[in-house]
Amino acid sequence: MPHDPTPRWWSARLWGVHALGTFVVVATVLLGWWQWDVSEGHKADKSDSLAHATPVPLSDIMGNNDAFPGAETGRPAVLQGTWVPSGTVYVSGHQGGYWVATPLAIGTSATAPAMYVVRGWVAEPKDAPAAPTGAAKLVGWVQPPEDGGLTDDDTRDDVLPELAISDAMNHVSQDLYSGYAVVADREPGWPAADAATNDGTAGLRAAQVNSMPEASFTTGLRNLLYALEWWVFGLFALYVWWRYVRDVTHPKIADEGADEAAQEHAVPSGS
């Protein structure tokens, strides 16, 4: 009786195995990505909810002599004080144009320590409206100072390469807070919609926030673990697929492996 030739991996008898293996591996990868995306969605939703929490006074987040509290990044704060229009600067490299940032002296004195407030952005500094004056109350997302290592090549002008506090100090005569704030959008149903008075945003386009609050590690953790489970199962399916095809296309290797296993479990004679 003729002996059946050993099949190759592309042989027709293995097409069904390849189809099943491909389906299982692709399915586990896609299901894993789906769970990963759900996990990231939970984190994004949590971050957004933290960014739109009820604003608190700036003093609840930091004082003028405090190092910037990294855990409070992106938190909405109520800033109240007096504009210092002479300290207005234009920060290049943002949204294809320039941020317009003006210091706000926090408290009742115009000479009190100030926090720079990004009021919005313009395509060119010459397009910016006049800086606001007088008392103001606004809601802003607190941000750590930018620290990209860029150098201000001309300290005599009012253009900065980044909003670094060390560079901004050259444009004011008072102390500065160790961070800055971005004026929050006025959104219906959020307290920021009614909290702003003379916030300086007129004539400017809304600035994007660099850093939003970070969700805790446990946010979306269950879906992340589901994703890892799917991917581990996919790797196992890939191994089973490879092992089966190898054993079918290389029966000698499979037989040798079976013989070795039998020898390991053989009972010695005379026992």
Coordinates of C-alpha atoms in Angstrom, one line a residue:
M1 CA 0.0 0.0 0.0
P2 CA 1.5 3.4 -1.0
H3 CA 2.7 5.6 1.9
D4 CA 1.0 9.0 2.1
P5 CA 3.6 11.7 1.4
T6 CA 4.5 14.0 4.3
P7 CA 2.4 17.2 3.8
R8 CA 4.0 20.6 3.5
W9 CA 2.8 23.5 5.5
W10 CA 0.9 24.8 2.5
S11 CA -0.7 21.5 1.7
A12 CA -4.5 21.5 1.1
R13 CA -5.1 19.2 4.1
L14 CA -3.7 22.0 6.4
W15 CA -5.8 24.9 5.0
G16 CA -8.5 24.4 7.5
V17 CA -6.0 24.4 10.3
H18 CA -4.4 27.6 9.0
A19 CA -7.9 29.2 8.6
L20 CA -8.8 28.3 12.2
G21 CA -5.5 29.4 13.6
T22 CA -5.6 32.7 11.7
F23 CA -9.2 33.4 12.9
V24 CA -8.4 32.6 16.5
V25 CA -5.2 34.7 16.6
V26 CA -6.7 37.7 14.8
A27 CA -9.8 37.5 17.0
T28 CA -7.8 37.5 20.3
V29 CA -5.7 40.4 19.1
L30 CA -8.8 42.4 18.2
L31 CA -10.6 41.6 21.4
G32 CA -7.5 42.5 23.3
W33 CA -7.3 45.9 21.6
W34 CA -11.0 46.4 22.2
Q35 CA -10.6 45.9 25.9
W36 CA -7.5 48.1 25.9
D37 CA -9.5 50.9 24.2
V38 CA -12.2 50.5 26.8
S39 CA -9.6 50.8 29.5
E40 CA -8.2 54.0 27.9
G41 CA -11.7 55.4 27.5
H42 CA -12.3 54.9 31.2
K43 CA -9.1 56.8 32.0
A44 CA -10.0 59.6 29.6
D45 CA -13.5 59.9 31.1
K46 CA -12.0 60.0 34.6
S47 CA -9.5 62.7 33.6
D48 CA -12.2 64.8 32.0
S49 CA -14.4 64.5 35.1
L50 CA -11.4 65.6 37.3
A51 CA -10.8 68.6 35.0
H52 CA -14.4 69.6 35.3
A53 CA -14.8 69.1 39.0
T54 CA -16.1 72.0 41.1
P55 CA -13.3 74.7 41.0
V56 CA -11.6 75.4 44.3
P57 CA -9.7 78.6 45.4
L58 CA -6.1 78.7 44.2
S59 CA -5.0 78.8 47.8
D60 CA -6.4 75.3 48.3
I61 CA -4.0 74.0 45.6
M62 CA -0.8 76.0 46.2
G63 CA 0.7 79.1 47.7
N64 CA 2.9 81.6 46.1
N65 CA 6.1 80.1 47.7
D66 CA 5.2 76.5 47.0
A67 CA 6.8 74.3 44.5
F68 CA 4.2 73.3 41.9
P69 CA 2.2 70.3 43.2
G70 CA 2.4 67.8 40.4
A71 CA -0.6 65.8 41.7
E72 CA -2.8 68.9 41.1
T73 CA -1.9 69.3 37.4
G74 CA -5.0 70.2 35.4
R75 CA -7.2 70.9 38.4
P76 CA -9.6 73.8 38.0
A77 CA -9.0 76.7 40.3
V78 CA -10.6 80.0 41.0
L79 CA -8.2 82.8 40.5
Q80 CA -9.1 86.3 41.8
G81 CA -7.0 89.4 41.7
T82 CA -5.8 92.2 39.6
W83 CA -4.4 92.1 36.1
V84 CA -0.8 93.2 35.5
P85 CA -1.0 94.2 31.8
S86 CA 2.6 95.4 31.5
G87 CA 3.7 91.8 32.0
T88 CA 1.9 90.3 29.0
V89 CA 4.0 87.9 27.0
Y90 CA 3.5 85.9 23.8
V91 CA 4.6 82.3 23.9
S92 CA 5.5 80.9 20.5
G93 CA 5.0 77.3 19.3
H94 CA 1.4 76.8 20.4
Q95 CA -1.4 75.8 18.1
G96 CA 0.4 77.3 15.1
G97 CA 0.6 80.7 16.8
Y98 CA 1.3 82.4 20.1
W99 CA -0.3 82.0 23.5
V100 CA -1.2 85.3 25.0
A101 CA -0.3 85.2 28.8
T102 CA -0.9 88.0 31.3
P103 CA 0.0 87.8 35.0
L104 CA -2.8 88.1 37.5
A105 CA -1.7 89.5 41.0
I106 CA -3.6 87.2 43.4
G107 CA -5.4 88.9 46.1
T108 CA -6.3 92.5 46.7
S109 CA -3.0 94.2 45.9
A110 CA -1.7 94.8 42.3
T111 CA 1.8 94.2 43.6
A112 CA 1.0 90.8 45.2
P113 CA 2.6 87.6 43.9
A114 CA 1.2 86.8 40.5
M115 CA 0.3 83.8 38.4
Y116 CA 0.6 83.9 34.6
V117 CA -2.7 83.2 33.0
V118 CA -2.9 82.0 29.4
R119 CA -5.9 83.9 28.1
G120 CA -6.0 82.4 24.6
W121 CA -4.0 82.4 21.4
V122 CA -3.4 84.4 18.2
A123 CA -1.7 83.8 14.9
E124 CA 0.7 86.7 15.5
P125 CA 1.3 89.0 18.5
K126 CA 0.2 92.0 16.6
D127 CA -3.3 90.4 16.3
A128 CA -3.7 90.3 20.1
P129 CA -6.2 92.7 21.7
A130 CA -5.1 95.0 24.4
A131 CA -4.3 93.3 27.7
P132 CA -7.1 93.5 30.3
T133 CA -6.8 95.8 33.4
G134 CA -8.5 96.0 36.7
A135 CA -9.9 93.3 39.0
A136 CA -10.7 89.9 37.6
K137 CA -12.1 86.5 38.7
L138 CA -11.8 83.5 36.5
V139 CA -11.5 79.7 36.5
G140 CA -8.3 78.2 35.1
W141 CA -6.6 74.8 34.8
V142 CA -3.4 75.0 36.8
Q143 CA -0.3 73.8 34.9
P144 CA 3.3 73.1 35.7
P145 CA 5.8 75.5 34.1
E146 CA 7.0 74.5 30.6
D147 CA 10.5 73.1 30.8
G148 CA 11.6 72.1 27.3
G149 CA 15.0 73.5 27.7
L150 CA 14.4 76.3 25.1
T151 CA 16.4 79.5 25.4
D152 CA 15.0 83.0 25.3
D153 CA 17.4 84.5 22.8
D154 CA 16.1 88.1 23.3
T155 CA 15.0 89.0 26.8
R156 CA 14.2 92.5 25.8
D157 CA 11.1 91.6 23.7
D158 CA 7.8 90.1 25.0
V159 CA 8.1 86.9 23.1
L160 CA 9.0 83.7 24.9
P161 CA 9.9 80.3 23.4
E162 CA 8.0 78.5 26.3
L163 CA 6.2 79.6 29.4
A164 CA 9.1 79.0 31.8
I165 CA 8.8 80.9 35.1
S166 CA 12.5 81.8 35.1
D167 CA 12.0 83.6 31.7
A168 CA 8.7 85.2 32.7
M169 CA 10.2 86.8 35.8
N170 CA 12.1 89.2 33.5
H171 CA 8.7 90.8 32.6
V172 CA 7.3 91.5 36.0
S173 CA 8.4 93.3 39.1
Q174 CA 6.8 91.0 41.6
D175 CA 7.1 87.4 42.7
L176 CA 5.5 84.7 40.5
Y177 CA 3.8 81.4 41.4
S178 CA 5.6 78.3 40.3
G179 CA 3.0 77.4 37.7
Y180 CA 0.5 79.0 35.4
A181 CA -3.1 78.7 34.5
V182 CA -5.1 78.3 31.3
V183 CA -8.5 80.0 31.2
A184 CA -11.2 77.4 31.3
D185 CA -13.8 77.2 28.6
R186 CA -17.3 78.4 29.5
E187 CA -19.3 75.2 29.3
P188 CA -23.0 74.9 30.1
G189 CA -23.7 73.0 33.3
W190 CA -20.2 73.6 34.7
P191 CA -19.5 76.2 37.4
A192 CA -16.8 77.8 35.3
A193 CA -19.6 79.1 33.0
D194 CA -20.7 81.6 35.7
A195 CA -17.5 82.2 37.6
A196 CA -15.6 84.4 35.2
T197 CA -15.5 88.2 35.5
N198 CA -13.1 90.2 33.2
D199 CA -11.2 87.0 32.3
G200 CA -9.4 88.6 29.4
T201 CA -10.5 86.1 26.7
A202 CA -12.3 88.6 24.5
G203 CA -10.9 88.6 21.0
L204 CA -8.8 85.5 21.5
R205 CA -9.2 81.9 20.5
A206 CA -9.3 79.3 23.3
A207 CA -5.9 77.8 24.2
Q208 CA -5.4 74.1 24.5
V209 CA -4.3 72.7 27.9
N210 CA -0.9 71.0 27.9
S211 CA -1.7 68.6 30.8
M212 CA -4.9 67.2 32.1
P213 CA -5.4 65.5 35.4
E214 CA -4.2 61.9 35.5
A215 CA -6.6 59.1 36.4
S216 CA -5.5 56.7 39.1
F217 CA -3.8 53.4 38.2
T218 CA -6.9 51.4 39.1
T219 CA -9.1 53.3 36.6
G220 CA -9.9 50.9 33.8
L221 CA -7.6 48.2 35.4
R222 CA -10.2 45.4 34.9
N223 CA -10.4 46.0 31.2
L224 CA -6.6 46.2 31.0
L225 CA -6.4 42.8 32.6
Y226 CA -9.0 41.4 30.2
A227 CA -6.9 42.7 27.3
L228 CA -3.8 41.0 28.6
E229 CA -5.8 37.7 29.0
W230 CA -6.9 37.8 25.4
W231 CA -3.4 38.4 24.2
V232 CA -1.9 35.6 26.3
F233 CA -4.6 33.3 24.9
G234 CA -3.7 34.5 21.4
L235 CA 0.0 33.6 22.1
F236 CA -1.1 30.2 23.3
A237 CA -3.3 29.6 20.3
L238 CA -0.3 30.6 18.1
Y239 CA 1.9 28.1 19.8
V240 CA -0.7 25.3 19.4
W241 CA -1.1 26.2 15.7
W242 CA 2.7 26.1 15.1
R243 CA 3.2 22.9 17.1
Y244 CA 0.4 21.1 15.3
V245 CA 1.7 22.1 11.9
R246 CA 5.3 21.2 12.8
D247 CA 4.2 17.7 14.1
V248 CA 2.3 17.1 10.9
T249 CA 4.9 18.3 8.5
H250 CA 7.9 16.9 10.4
P251 CA 6.6 13.6 11.9
K252 CA 10.1 12.4 12.6
I253 CA 10.6 15.2 15.1
A254 CA 7.2 14.4 16.7
D255 CA 8.1 10.7 17.0
E256 CA 11.5 11.5 18.6
G257 CA 9.8 13.7 21.1
A258 CA 7.3 10.9 21.9
D259 CA 10.1 8.4 22.3
E260 CA 12.0 10.6 24.7
A261 CA 8.8 11.1 26.8
A262 CA 8.2 7.4 26.9
Q263 CA 11.8 6.7 28.0
E264 CA 11.5 9.3 30.8
H265 CA 8.4 7.5 32.1
A266 CA 9.6 3.9 31.5
V267 CA 9.7 1.7 34.6
P268 CA 13.2 0.1 35.1
S269 CA 13.2 -3.7 34.7
G270 CA 13.4 -5.8 37.8
S271 CA 11.6 -3.2 39.9

